[in-house]
XYZ file of C-alpha atoms in Angstrom:
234
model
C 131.114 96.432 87.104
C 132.408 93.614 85.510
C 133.421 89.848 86.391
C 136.000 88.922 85.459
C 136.006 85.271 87.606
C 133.807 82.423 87.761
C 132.019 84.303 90.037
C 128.284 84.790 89.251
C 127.459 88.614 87.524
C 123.898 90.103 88.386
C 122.281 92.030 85.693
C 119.209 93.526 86.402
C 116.535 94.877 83.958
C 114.132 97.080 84.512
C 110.456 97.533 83.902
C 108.010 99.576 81.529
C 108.219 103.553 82.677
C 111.114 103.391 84.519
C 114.999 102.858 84.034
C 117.770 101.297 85.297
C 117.964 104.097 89.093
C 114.814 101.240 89.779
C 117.291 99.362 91.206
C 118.822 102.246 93.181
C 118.235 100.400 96.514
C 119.164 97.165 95.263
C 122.659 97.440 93.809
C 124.557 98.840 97.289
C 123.363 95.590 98.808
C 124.424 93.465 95.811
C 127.902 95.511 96.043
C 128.229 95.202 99.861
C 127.970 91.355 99.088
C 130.732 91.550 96.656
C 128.182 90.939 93.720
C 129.493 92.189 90.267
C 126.260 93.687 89.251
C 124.921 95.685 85.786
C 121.838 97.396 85.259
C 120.642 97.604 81.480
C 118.945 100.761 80.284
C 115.942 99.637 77.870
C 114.661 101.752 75.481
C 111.618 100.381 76.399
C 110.051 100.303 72.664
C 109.903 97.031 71.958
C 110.722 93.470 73.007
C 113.369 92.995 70.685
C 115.097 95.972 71.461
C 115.099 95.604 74.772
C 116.315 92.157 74.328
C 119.138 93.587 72.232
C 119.966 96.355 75.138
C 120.159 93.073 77.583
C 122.163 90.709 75.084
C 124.498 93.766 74.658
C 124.873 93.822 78.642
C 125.288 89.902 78.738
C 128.380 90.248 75.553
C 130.084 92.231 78.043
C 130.803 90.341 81.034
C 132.381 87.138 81.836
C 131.540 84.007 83.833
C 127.982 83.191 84.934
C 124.704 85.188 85.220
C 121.590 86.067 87.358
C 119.786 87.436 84.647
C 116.994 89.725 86.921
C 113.592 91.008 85.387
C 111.314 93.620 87.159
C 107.416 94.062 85.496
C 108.280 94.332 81.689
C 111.602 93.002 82.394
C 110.545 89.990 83.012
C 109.530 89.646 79.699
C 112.933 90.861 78.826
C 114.505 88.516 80.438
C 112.378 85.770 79.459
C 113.553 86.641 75.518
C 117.126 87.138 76.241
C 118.046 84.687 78.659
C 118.746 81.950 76.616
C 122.240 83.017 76.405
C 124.534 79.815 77.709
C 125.767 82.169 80.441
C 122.124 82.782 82.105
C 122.460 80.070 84.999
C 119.423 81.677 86.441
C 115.880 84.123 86.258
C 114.617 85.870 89.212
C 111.178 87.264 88.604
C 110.089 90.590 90.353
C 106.321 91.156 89.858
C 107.432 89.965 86.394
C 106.004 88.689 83.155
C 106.656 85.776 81.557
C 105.279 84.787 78.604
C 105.260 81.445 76.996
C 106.659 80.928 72.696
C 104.511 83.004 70.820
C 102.869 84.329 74.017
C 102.369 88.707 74.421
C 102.624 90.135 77.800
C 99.011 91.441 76.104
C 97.839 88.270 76.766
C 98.683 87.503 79.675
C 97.201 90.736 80.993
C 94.456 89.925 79.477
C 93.739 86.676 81.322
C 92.736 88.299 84.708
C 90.763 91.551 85.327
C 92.216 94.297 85.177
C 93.910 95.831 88.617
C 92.724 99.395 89.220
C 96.507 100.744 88.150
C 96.075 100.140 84.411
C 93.432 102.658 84.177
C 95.753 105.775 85.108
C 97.765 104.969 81.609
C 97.722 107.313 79.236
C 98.372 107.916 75.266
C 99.883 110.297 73.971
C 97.858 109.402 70.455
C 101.080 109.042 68.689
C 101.931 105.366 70.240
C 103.226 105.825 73.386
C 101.889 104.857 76.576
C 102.652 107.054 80.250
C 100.916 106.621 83.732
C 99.350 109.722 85.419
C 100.923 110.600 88.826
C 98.181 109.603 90.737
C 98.827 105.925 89.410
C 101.942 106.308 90.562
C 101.349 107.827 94.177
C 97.958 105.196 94.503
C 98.738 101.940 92.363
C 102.660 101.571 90.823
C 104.283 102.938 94.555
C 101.450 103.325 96.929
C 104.500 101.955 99.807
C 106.311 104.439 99.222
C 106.638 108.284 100.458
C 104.354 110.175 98.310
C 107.133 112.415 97.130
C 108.910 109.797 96.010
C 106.543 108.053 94.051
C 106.147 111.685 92.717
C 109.754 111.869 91.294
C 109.301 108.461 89.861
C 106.294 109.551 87.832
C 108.085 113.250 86.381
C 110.691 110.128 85.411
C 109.076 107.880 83.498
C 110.175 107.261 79.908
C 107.174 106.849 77.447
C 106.250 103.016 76.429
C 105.416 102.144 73.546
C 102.403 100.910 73.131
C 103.211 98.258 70.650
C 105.205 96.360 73.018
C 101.873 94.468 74.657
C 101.874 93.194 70.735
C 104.874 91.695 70.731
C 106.197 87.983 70.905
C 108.333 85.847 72.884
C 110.119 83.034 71.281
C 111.933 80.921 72.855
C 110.783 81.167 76.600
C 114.703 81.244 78.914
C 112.776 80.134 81.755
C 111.835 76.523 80.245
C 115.395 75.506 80.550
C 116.841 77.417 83.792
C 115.841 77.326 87.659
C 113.783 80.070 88.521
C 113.005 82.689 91.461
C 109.833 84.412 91.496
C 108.706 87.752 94.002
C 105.047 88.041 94.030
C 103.851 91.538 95.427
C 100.815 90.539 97.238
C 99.746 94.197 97.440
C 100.567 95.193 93.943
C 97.462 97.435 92.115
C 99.634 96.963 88.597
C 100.062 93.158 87.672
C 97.397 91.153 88.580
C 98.419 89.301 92.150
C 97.027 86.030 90.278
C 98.459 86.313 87.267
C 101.824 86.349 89.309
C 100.851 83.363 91.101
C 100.397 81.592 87.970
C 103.310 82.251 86.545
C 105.692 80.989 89.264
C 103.658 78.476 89.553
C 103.811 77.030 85.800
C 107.848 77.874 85.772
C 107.974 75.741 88.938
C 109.687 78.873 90.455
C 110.957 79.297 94.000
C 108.621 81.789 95.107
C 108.814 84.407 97.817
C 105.459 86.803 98.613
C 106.037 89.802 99.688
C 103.616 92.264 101.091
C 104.446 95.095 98.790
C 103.128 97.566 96.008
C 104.756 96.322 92.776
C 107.436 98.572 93.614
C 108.986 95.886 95.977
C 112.362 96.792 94.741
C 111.844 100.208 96.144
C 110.079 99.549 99.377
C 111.447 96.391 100.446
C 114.767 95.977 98.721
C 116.415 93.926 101.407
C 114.380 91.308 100.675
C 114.470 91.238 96.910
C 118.020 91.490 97.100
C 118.317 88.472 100.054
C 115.799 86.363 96.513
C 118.788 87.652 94.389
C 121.569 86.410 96.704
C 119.888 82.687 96.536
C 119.586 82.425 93.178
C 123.525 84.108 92.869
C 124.140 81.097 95.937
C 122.438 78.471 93.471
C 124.589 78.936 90.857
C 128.155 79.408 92.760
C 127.038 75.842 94.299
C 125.777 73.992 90.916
């Protein structure tokens, strides 16, 4: 869906092994709040493709936009938001680098949560998690079963991407939300803290795996509605 008004458009982007369905739970609240709403599909092999799947998104619609980043999306978001129709970022469990900042590095800053040991590599560059990372770390909120469909889901990552660059960081020069997961085993709970905290974000904790979108969408989506209420008002 499209805007096609002055209305704000929500586009949300999705995280490393996953796709846009992420936001499954999300996008029938955004639509029973009247929200024109898009979810990009990134290829998930780099940072500048991805960027190019979201700028591709943001060429198409009209009017305003809550840009939305989940994980690896926030990253995303952080390279292709500068795009004068951004009006806001809303951070889910999200990285955010800084210029010439990796989401490497900032992984690397805190120790490493118990979830980044169930990756895998394939040995030809491309990075999965094993179910049990899934069921115990990524969606431990969640029914078993369906943190079991999730991980038969996943697209491959490659691994490259923790290797690659923002530039111009969108959050320096638009208001920010940020969703800590207090309970996520993925992205360090710190590291999270951090980052809303040096973006000066309005920040919401939420006692949830870092599959908060998922388990808890109500309240992601009621983060998303502010930040869509922010810019309507501006």
């Amino acid at each position: 869906m499209t805007s096609t008004s002055a209305n704000p458009t929500v586009i949300l982007v999705h995280g490393a092994w996953a796709d846009g369905s992420s936001w499954q739970k999300v996008i029938p609240l955004l639509l029973k709040a009247e929200i024109s709403v898009v979810a990009v599909q990134n290829p998930t092999s780099s940072l500048a493709d991805d960027a190019a799947a979201t700028r591709r998104i943001l060429n198409s619609v009209e009017g305003p936009v809550v840009l939305v980043g989940h994980s690896w999306g926030g990253a995303v978001i952080t390279e292709a938001g500068n795009d004068p129709k951004v009006k806001a970022l809303v951070y889910v469990a999200a990285f955010a680098p800084k210029a010439g900042e990796t989401v490497g590095d900032q992984v690397g800053r805190y120790p490493a949560p118990p979830g980044l040991s169930q990756i895998r590599n394939d040995g030809a560059g491309y990075l999965t998690l094993s179910e049990e990372g899934w069921v115990n770390d990524v969606g431990q909120d969640l029914p078993k079963e369906e943190a079991r469909v999730l991980s038969v889901l996943q697209p491959p990552l490659a691994a490259s991407t923790f290797g690659d660059k923002v530039t111009e960081p969108a959050w320096a020069s638009r208001p920010t939300w940020y969703i800590v997961s207090t309970q996520d085993r993925v992205v360090s709970v710190d590291l999270e803290r951090e980052l809303a905290a040096a973006m000066g974000a309005k920040t919401t904790e939420l006692a949830a795996s870092h599959l908060s979108l998922l388990s808890m969408p109500e309240a992601v989506t009621g983060v998303i509605l502010d930040a869509v209420a922010a810019v309507e008002t501006a």
